[in-house]
Coordinates of C-alpha atoms and ligand atoms in Angstrom, one line a residue:
X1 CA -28.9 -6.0 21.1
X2 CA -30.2 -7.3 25.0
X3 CA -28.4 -10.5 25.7
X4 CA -30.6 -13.5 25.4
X5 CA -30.5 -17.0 27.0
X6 CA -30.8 -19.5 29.3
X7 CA -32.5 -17.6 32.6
X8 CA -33.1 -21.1 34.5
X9 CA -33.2 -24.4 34.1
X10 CA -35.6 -27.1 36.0
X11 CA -35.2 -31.0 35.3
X12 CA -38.0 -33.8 36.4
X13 CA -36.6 -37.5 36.4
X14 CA -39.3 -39.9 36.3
X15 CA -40.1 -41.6 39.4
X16 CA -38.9 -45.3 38.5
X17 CA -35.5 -46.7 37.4
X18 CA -35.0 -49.6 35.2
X19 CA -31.2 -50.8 36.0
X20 CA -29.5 -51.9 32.9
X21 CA -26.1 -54.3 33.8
X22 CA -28.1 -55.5 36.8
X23 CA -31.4 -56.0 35.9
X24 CA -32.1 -55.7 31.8
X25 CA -28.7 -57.3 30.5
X26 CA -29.0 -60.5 32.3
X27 CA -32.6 -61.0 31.0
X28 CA -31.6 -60.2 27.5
X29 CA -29.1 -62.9 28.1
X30 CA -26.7 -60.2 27.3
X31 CA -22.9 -59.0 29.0
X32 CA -23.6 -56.1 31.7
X33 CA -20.6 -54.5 30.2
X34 CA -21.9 -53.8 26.8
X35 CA -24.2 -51.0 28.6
X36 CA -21.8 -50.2 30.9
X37 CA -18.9 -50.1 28.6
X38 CA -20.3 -50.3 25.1
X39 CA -23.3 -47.8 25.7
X40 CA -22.3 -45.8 28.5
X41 CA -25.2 -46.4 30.3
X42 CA -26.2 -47.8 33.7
X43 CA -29.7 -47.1 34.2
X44 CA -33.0 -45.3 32.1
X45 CA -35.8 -43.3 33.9
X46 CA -39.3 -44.5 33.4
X47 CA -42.7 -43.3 34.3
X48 CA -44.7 -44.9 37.0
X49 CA -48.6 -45.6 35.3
X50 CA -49.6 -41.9 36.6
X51 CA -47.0 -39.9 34.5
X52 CA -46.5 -39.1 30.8
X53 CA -45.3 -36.0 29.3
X54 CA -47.6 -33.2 30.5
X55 CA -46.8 -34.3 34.2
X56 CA -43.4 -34.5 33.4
X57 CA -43.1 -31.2 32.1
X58 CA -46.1 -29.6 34.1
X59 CA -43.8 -31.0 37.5
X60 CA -40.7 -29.3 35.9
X61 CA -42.4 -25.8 34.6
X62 CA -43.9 -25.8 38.3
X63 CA -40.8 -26.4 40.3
X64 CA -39.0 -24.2 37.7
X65 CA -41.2 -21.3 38.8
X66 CA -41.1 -21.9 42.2
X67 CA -37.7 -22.3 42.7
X68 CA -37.3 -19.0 40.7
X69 CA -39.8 -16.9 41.8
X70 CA -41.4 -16.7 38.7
X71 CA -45.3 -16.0 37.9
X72 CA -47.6 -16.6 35.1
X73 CA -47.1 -13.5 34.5
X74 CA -43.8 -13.4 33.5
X75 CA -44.6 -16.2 30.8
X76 CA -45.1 -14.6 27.7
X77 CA -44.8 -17.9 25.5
X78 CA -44.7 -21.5 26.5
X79 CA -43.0 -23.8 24.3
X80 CA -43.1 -27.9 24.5
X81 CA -40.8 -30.2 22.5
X82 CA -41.7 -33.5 21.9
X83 CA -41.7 -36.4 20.0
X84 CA -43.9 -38.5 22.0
X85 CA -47.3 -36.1 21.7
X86 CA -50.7 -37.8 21.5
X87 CA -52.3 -35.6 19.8
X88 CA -52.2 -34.0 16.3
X89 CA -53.7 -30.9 17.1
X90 CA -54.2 -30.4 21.0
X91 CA -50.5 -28.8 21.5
X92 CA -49.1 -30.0 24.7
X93 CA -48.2 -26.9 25.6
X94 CA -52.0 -26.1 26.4
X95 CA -52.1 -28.6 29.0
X96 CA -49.2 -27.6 30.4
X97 CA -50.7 -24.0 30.8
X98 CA -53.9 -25.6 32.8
X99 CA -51.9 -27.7 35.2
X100 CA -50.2 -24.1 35.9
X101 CA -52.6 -22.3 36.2
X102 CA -54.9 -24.8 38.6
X103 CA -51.7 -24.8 41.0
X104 CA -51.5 -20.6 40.6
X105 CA -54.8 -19.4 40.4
X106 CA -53.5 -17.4 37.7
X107 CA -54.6 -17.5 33.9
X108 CA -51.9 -17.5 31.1
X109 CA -54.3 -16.5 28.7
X110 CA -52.1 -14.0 27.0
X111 CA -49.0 -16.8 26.4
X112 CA -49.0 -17.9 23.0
X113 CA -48.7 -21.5 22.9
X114 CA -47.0 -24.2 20.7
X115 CA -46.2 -27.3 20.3
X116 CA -42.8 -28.3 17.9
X117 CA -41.3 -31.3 16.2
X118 CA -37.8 -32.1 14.9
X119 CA -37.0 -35.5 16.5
X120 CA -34.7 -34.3 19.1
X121 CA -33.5 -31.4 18.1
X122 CA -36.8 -29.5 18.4
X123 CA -36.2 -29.1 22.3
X124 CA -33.1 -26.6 20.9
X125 CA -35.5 -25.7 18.1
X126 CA -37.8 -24.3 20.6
X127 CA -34.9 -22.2 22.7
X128 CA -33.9 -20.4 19.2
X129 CA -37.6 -19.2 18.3
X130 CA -37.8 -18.0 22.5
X131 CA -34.7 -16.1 21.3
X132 CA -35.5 -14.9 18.5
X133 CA -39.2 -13.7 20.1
X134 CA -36.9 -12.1 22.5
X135 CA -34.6 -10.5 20.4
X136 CA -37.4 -8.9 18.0
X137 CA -38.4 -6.9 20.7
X138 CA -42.3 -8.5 20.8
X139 CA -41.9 -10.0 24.1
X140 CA -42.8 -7.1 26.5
X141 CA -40.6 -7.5 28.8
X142 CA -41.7 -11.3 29.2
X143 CA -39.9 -14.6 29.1
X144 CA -40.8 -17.6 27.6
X145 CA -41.0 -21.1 29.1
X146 CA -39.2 -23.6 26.6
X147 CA -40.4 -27.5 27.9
X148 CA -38.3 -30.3 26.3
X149 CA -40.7 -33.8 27.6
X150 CA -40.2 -37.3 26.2
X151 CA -41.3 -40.9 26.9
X152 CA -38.4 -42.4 24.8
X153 CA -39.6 -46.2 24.5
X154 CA -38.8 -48.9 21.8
X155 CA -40.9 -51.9 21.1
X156 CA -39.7 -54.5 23.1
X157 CA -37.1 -56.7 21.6
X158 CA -36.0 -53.8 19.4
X159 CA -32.2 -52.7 20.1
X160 CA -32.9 -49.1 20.9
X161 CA -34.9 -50.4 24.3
X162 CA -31.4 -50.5 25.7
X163 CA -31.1 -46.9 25.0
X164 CA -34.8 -45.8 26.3
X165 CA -35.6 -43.2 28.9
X166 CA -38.1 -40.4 30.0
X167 CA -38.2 -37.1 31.6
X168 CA -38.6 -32.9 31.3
X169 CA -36.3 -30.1 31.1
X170 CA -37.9 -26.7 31.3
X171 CA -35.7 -23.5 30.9
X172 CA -37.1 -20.1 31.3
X173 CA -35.8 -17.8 28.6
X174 CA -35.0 -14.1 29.1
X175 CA -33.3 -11.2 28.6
X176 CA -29.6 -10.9 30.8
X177 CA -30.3 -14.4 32.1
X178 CA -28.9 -15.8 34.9
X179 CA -27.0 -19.1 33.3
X180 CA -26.3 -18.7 29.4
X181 CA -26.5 -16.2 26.9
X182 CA -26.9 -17.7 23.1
X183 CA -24.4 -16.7 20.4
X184 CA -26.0 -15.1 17.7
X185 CA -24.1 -17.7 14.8
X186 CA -25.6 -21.2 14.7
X187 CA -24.6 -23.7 12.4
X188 CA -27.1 -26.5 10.4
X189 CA -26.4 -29.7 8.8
X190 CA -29.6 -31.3 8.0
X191 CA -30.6 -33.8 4.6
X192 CA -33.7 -35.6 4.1
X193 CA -33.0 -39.3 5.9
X194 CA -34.9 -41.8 7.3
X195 CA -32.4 -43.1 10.0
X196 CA -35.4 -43.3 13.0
X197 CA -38.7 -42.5 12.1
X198 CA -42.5 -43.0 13.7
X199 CA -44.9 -42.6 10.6
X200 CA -48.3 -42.9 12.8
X201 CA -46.8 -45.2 15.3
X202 CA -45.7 -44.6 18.7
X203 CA -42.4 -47.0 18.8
X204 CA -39.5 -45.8 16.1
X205 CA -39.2 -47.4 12.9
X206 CA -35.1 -47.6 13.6
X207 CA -32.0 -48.2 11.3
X208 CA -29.3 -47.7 14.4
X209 CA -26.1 -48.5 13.3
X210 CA -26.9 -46.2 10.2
X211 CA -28.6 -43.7 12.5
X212 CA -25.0 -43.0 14.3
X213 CA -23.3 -42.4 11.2
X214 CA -26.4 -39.9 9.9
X215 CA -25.7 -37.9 13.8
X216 CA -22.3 -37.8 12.8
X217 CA -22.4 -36.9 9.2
X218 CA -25.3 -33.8 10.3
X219 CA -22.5 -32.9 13.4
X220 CA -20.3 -32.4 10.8
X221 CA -22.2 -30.3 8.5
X222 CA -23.4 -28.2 11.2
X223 CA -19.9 -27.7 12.8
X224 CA -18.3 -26.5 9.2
X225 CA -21.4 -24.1 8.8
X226 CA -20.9 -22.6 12.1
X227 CA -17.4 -22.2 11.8
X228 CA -17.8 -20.5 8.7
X229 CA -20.0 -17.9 10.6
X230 CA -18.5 -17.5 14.0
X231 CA -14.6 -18.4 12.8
X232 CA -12.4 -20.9 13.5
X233 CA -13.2 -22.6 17.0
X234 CA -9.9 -23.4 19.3
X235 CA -10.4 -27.2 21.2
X236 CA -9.0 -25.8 25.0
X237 CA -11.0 -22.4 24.5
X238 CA -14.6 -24.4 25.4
X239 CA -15.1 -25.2 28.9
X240 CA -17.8 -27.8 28.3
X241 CA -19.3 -29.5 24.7
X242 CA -22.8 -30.8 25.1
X243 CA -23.8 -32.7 22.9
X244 CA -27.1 -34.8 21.9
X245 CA -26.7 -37.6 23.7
X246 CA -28.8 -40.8 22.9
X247 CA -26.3 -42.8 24.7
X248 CA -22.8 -41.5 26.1
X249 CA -21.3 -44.1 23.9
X250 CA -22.2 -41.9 21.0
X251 CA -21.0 -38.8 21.9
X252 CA -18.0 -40.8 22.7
X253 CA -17.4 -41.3 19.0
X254 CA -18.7 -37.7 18.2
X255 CA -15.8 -36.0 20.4
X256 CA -13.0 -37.1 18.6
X257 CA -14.3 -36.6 15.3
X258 CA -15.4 -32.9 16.8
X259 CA -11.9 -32.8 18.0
X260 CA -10.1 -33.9 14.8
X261 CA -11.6 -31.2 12.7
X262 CA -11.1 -28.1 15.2
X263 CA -7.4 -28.9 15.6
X264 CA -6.6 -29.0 11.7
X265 CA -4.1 -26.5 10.9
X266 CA -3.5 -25.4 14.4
X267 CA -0.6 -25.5 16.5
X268 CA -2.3 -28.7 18.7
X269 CA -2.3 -30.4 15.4
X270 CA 1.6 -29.6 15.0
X271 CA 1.9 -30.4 18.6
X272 CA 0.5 -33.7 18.0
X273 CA 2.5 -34.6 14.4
X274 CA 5.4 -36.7 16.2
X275 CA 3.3 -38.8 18.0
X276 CA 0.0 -39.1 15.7
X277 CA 1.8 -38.2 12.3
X278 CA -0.2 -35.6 10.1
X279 CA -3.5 -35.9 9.6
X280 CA -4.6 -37.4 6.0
X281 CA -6.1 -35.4 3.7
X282 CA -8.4 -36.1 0.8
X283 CA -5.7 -34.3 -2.2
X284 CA -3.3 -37.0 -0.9
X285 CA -4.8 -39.9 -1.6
X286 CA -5.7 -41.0 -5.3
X287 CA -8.1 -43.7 -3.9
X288 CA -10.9 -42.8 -1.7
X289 CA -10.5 -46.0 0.9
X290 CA -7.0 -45.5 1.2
X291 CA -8.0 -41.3 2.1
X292 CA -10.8 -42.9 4.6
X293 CA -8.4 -45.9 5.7
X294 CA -5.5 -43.3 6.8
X295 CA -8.4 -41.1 8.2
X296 CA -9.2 -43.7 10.8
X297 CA -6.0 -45.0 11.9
X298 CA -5.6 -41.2 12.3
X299 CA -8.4 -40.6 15.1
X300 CA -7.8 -43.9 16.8
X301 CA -3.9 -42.7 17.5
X302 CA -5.5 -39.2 18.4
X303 CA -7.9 -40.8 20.8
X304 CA -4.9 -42.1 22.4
X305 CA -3.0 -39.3 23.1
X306 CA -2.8 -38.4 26.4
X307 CA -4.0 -34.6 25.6
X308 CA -6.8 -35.7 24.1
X309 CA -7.7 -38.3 26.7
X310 CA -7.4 -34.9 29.1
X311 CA -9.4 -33.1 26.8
X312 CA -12.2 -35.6 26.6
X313 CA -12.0 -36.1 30.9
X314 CA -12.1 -31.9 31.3
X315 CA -14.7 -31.0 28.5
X316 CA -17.2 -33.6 27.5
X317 CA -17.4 -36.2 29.8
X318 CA -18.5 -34.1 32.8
X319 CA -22.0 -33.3 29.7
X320 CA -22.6 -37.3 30.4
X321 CA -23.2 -37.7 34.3
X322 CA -26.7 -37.8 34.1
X323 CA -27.6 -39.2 30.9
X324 CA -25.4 -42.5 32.3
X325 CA -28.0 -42.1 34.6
X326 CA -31.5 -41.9 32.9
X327 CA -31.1 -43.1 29.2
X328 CA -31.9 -40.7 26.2
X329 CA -34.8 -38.1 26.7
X330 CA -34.8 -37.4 23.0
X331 CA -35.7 -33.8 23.2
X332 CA -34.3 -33.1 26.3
X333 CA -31.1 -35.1 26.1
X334 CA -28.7 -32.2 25.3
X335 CA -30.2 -29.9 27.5
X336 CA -29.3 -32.3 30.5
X337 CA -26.4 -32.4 28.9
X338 CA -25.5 -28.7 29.4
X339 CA -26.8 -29.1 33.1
X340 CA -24.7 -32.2 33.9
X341 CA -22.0 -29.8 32.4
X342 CA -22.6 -26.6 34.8
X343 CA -23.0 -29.2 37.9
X344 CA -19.9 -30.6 37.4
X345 CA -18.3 -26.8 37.2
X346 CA -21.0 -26.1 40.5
X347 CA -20.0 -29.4 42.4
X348 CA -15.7 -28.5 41.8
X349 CA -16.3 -24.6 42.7
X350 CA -15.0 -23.5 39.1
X351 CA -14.6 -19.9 38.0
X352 CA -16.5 -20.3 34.9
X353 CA -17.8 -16.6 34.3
X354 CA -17.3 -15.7 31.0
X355 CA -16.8 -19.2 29.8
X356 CA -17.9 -20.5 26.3
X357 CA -19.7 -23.8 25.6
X358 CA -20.3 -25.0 22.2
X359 CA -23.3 -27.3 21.8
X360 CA -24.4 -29.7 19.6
X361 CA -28.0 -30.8 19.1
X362 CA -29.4 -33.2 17.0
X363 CA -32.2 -34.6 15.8
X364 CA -33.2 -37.9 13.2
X365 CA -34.6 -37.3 10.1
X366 CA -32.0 -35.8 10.1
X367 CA -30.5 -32.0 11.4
X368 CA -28.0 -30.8 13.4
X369 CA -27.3 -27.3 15.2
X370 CA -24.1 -26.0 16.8
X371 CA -24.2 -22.7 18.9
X372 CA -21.9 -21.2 21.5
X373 CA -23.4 -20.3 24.7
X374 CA -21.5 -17.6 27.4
X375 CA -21.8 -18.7 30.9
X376 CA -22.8 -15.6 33.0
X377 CA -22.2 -14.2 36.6
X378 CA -25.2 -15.5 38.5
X379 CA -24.8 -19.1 36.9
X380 CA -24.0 -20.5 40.2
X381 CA -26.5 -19.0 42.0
X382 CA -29.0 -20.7 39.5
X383 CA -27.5 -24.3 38.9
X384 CA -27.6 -24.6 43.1
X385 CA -31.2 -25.0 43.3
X386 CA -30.8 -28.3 41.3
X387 CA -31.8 -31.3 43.3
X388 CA -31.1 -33.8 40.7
X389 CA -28.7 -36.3 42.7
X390 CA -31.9 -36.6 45.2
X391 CA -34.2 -37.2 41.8
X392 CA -31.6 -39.9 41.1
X393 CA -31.8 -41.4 44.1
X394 CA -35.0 -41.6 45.1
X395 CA -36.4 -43.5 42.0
X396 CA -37.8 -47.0 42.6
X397 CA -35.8 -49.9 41.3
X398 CA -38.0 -51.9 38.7
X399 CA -37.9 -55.7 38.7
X400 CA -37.4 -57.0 35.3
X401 CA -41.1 -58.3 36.1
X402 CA -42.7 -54.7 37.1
X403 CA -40.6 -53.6 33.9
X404 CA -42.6 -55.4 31.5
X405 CA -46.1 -54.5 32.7
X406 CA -44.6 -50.6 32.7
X407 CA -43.7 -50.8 29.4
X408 CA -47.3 -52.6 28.8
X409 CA -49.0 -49.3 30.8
X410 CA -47.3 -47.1 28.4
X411 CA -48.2 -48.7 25.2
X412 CA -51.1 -46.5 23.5
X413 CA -52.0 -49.9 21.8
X414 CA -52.4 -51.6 24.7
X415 CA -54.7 -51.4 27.5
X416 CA -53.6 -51.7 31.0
X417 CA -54.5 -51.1 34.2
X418 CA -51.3 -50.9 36.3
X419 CA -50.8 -50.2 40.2
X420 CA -48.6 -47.5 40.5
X421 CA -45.2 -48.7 42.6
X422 CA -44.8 -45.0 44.0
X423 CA -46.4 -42.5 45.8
X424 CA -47.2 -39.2 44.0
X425 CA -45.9 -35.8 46.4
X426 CA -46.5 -32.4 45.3
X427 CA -46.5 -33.1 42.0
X428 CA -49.1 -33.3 38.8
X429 CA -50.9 -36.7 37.9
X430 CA -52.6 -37.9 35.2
X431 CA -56.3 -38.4 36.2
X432 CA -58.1 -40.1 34.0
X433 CA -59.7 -39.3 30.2
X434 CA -62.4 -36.3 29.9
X435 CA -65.8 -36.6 27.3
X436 CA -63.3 -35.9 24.3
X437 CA -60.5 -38.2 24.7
X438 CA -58.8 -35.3 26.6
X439 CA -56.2 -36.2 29.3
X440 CA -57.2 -34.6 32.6
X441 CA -55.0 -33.8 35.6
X442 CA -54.6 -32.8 39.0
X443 CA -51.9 -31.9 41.8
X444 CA -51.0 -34.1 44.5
X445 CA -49.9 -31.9 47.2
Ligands
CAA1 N1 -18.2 -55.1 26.6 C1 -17.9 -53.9 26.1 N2 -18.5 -53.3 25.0 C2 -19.4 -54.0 24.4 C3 -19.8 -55.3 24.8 C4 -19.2 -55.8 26.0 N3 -19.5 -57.0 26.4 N4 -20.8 -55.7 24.0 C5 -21.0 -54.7 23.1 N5 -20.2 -53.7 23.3 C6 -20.1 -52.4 22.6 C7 -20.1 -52.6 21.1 O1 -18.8 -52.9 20.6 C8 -20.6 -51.2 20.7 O2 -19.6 -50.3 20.7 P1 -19.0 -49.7 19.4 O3 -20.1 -49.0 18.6 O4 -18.0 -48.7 19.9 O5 -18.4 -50.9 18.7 C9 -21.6 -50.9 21.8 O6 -21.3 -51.7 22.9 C10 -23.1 -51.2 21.4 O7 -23.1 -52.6 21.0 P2 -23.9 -53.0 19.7 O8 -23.6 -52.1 18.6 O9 -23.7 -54.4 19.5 O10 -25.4 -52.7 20.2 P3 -26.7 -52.9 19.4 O11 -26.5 -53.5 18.0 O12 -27.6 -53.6 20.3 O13 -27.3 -51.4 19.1 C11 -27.7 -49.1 19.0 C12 -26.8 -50.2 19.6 C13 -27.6 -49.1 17.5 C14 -27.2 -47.8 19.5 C15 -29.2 -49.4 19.4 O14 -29.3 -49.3 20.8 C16 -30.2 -48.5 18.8 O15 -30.7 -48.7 17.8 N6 -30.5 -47.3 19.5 C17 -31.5 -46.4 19.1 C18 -31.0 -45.5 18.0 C19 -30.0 -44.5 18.5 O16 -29.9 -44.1 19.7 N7 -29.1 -44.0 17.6 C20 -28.2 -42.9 17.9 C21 -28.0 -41.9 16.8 S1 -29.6 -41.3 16.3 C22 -30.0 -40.1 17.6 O17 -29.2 -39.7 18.3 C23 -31.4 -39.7 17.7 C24 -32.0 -40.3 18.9 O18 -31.9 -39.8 20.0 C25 -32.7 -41.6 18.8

């Protein structure tokens, strides 16, 4: 079978910044080093009042093709990812495919178009159904553009609007692509739970605390299930683990547990046995607390080794330079994840051709999927034409003032006529509402 992955990759940051130990904490009354510390997180991307998803991911389709050469033609299929669409049968996808084709000229008629929802795991979701339309054989020699878009808000007060954030990833999917290839073996670990849900409403109905342990029991599942079809996975044979990241604090607490299980019965394990002891397990213990007790005292001493510590530094921590950055973009979130990973390996000149990545994507309600992904020969060439830093950079600053009548703007229950505080340049706008509640846009060049 063709190889099949990841061609190019394109990432829009929202043009404002909220800053969160600066500007939020001290508001909430609240220590700047609980975000900066607890969280991982210094600052979330917002949308000025002239974005929302389809500009988001029309801006990074558009720039995606451009910087890629690419033409409608070569779309066969675009898919969007969300979990902030507004509307139950309009896919996003289809607006998407007009702002396109009003910058191109060009129709897309003949790209089948969809729209699909897992929480955030849907944005990964999508890339396995480009692959598998890819791998079939019915893509005529086409790619498909896979969106991942997201205005991640809370309701304010709630204690997920630390965590809040919004942007696009679009990846163009193909055959011998440029970045990644996809291994065929996934692992799934997914259970009916309501850890973070929306029934009909656009701010999450959110059980937090709980909705960390639900990531971590899925990652779990979904790790054993992969390793049961791809074999036994060795901790210093990935070059980079991205994971879902909601807030780098929680993949913080995944990569030790992730670590923990791949070493078991491996020589790093033995390795580790004078200083960490053996690890516990369950036919030892007669007493289930005493098993989960052991279990824990276990993993902290690991986290403290100093070859995990180098692990963590080398392998996962590199996945969480952006999302530090911008907050969680639900569906997007691990696919910045695997860029923040390759621009780390771009910005230190590494020879990482033939390299494996394992990565973890999750999504509430609850599922999780592990793949590994191949990092191939032109993968420089492709991660070079990121401009992300300059993204970062050039984000306005909101006042904790400008902040609230944001949030206001982006309320669907609310309604607000804000200013914008930027400047739109060469990018898609929202423009206003059409005879049938439809959004309409345009393209500031
Ligand atoms: N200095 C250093 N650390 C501090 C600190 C300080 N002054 N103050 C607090 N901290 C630490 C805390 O100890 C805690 O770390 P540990 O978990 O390691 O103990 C961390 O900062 C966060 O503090 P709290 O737990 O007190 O924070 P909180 O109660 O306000 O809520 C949250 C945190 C549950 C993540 C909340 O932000 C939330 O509900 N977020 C949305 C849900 C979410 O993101 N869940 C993640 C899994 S589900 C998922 O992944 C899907 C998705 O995208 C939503």
């Amino acid at each position: 079978m063709t190889d099949v992955g990841i061609d190019a990759i394109e990432v829009w940051v929202s043009n404002l910044k909220l800053d969160l130990p600066k500007t939020f904490a001290p508001e909430n009354g609240e220590d700047p080093e609980k975000y900066t510390k607890g969280l991982g997180l210094f600052a979330s991307s917002f949308p000025d009042s002239y974005e929302d998803i389809v500009t988001m991911a029309a801006n990074a389709s558009y720039r995606l093709m451009e910087r890629n050469g690419l033409e409608p033609a070569d779309i066969g299929r675009i898919d969007v990812a969300t979990e902030t669409a507004f509307d139950k049968s309009k896919p996003v996808s289809t607006y998407v495919a007009g702002c396109l084709e009003q910058v191109y000229g060009k129709s897309l008629t003949n790209a089948n178009k969809g729209e699909r929802k897992f929480a955030c795991i849907s944005g990964t979701q999508s890339l396995n159904d480009a692959y598998n339309w890819i791998a079939s054989g019915r893509n005529r020699g086409r790619g498909a553009l896979v969106i991942a878009t997201d205005t991640a808000l809370y309701e304010r007060g709630d204690a997920g609007e630390a965590t809040q954030g919004a942007g696009a990833v679009a990846m163009f999917i193909d055959e011998d692509p440029d970045i990644v290839t996809l291994s065929k073996e996934q692992g799934i670990g997914s259970a009916d739970e309501t850890d973070f849900l929306k029934p009909n409403q656009q701010f999450p109905s959110v059980d937090g605390h709980r909705s960390m342990q639900v990531y971590l029991a899925r990652m779990r599942e979904a790790l054993e299930d992969y390793k049961a079809a791809a074999g036994d996975i060795h901790p210093d044979d990935i070059v980079y683990g991205p994971f879902h990241t909601p807030f780098p604090g929680m993949v913080k607490k995944a990569a030790v547990l992730a670590y923990r299980n791949v070493i078991r019965d491996t020589e790093v394990a033995d390795e580790l046995e004078a200083e960490v002891g053996r690890q516990p397990e369950p036919e030892d213990f007669t007493d289930q607390e005493d098993y989960l007790a052991a279990l824990r005292e276990y993993t902290d001493s690991l986290r403290d080794t100093e070859r995990y510590q180098r692990w963590y530094k080398e392998r996962i921590r590199p996945t969480l330079t952006i999302s530090r950055e911008v907050g969680n973009w639900y569906t997007g979130s691990v696919h910045v994840a695997r860029t923040s990973a390759l621009l780390d390996g771009y910005d230190r000149d590494r020879d990482l051709v033939g390299s494996q990545m394992i990565v973890g994507s999750y999504g509430s309600g609850a599922q999780a999927e592990i793949h590994a992904e191949t990092i191939q020969p032109n993968w420089k060439r492709a991660i070079g034409r990121l401009d992300i830093q300059e993204q970062l950079d050039s984000r306005y600053d909101l006042s904790f003032a400008e902040y609230e009548l944001i949030h206001d703007n982006h309320n669907l229950d609310l309604e607000t006529d804000v200013e914008p505080l930027t400047t739109p340049d060469d990018e898609f706008v929202f423009a206003g509402w059409g005879p049938m509640g439809e959004r309409k846009y345009q393209f500031v060049a």
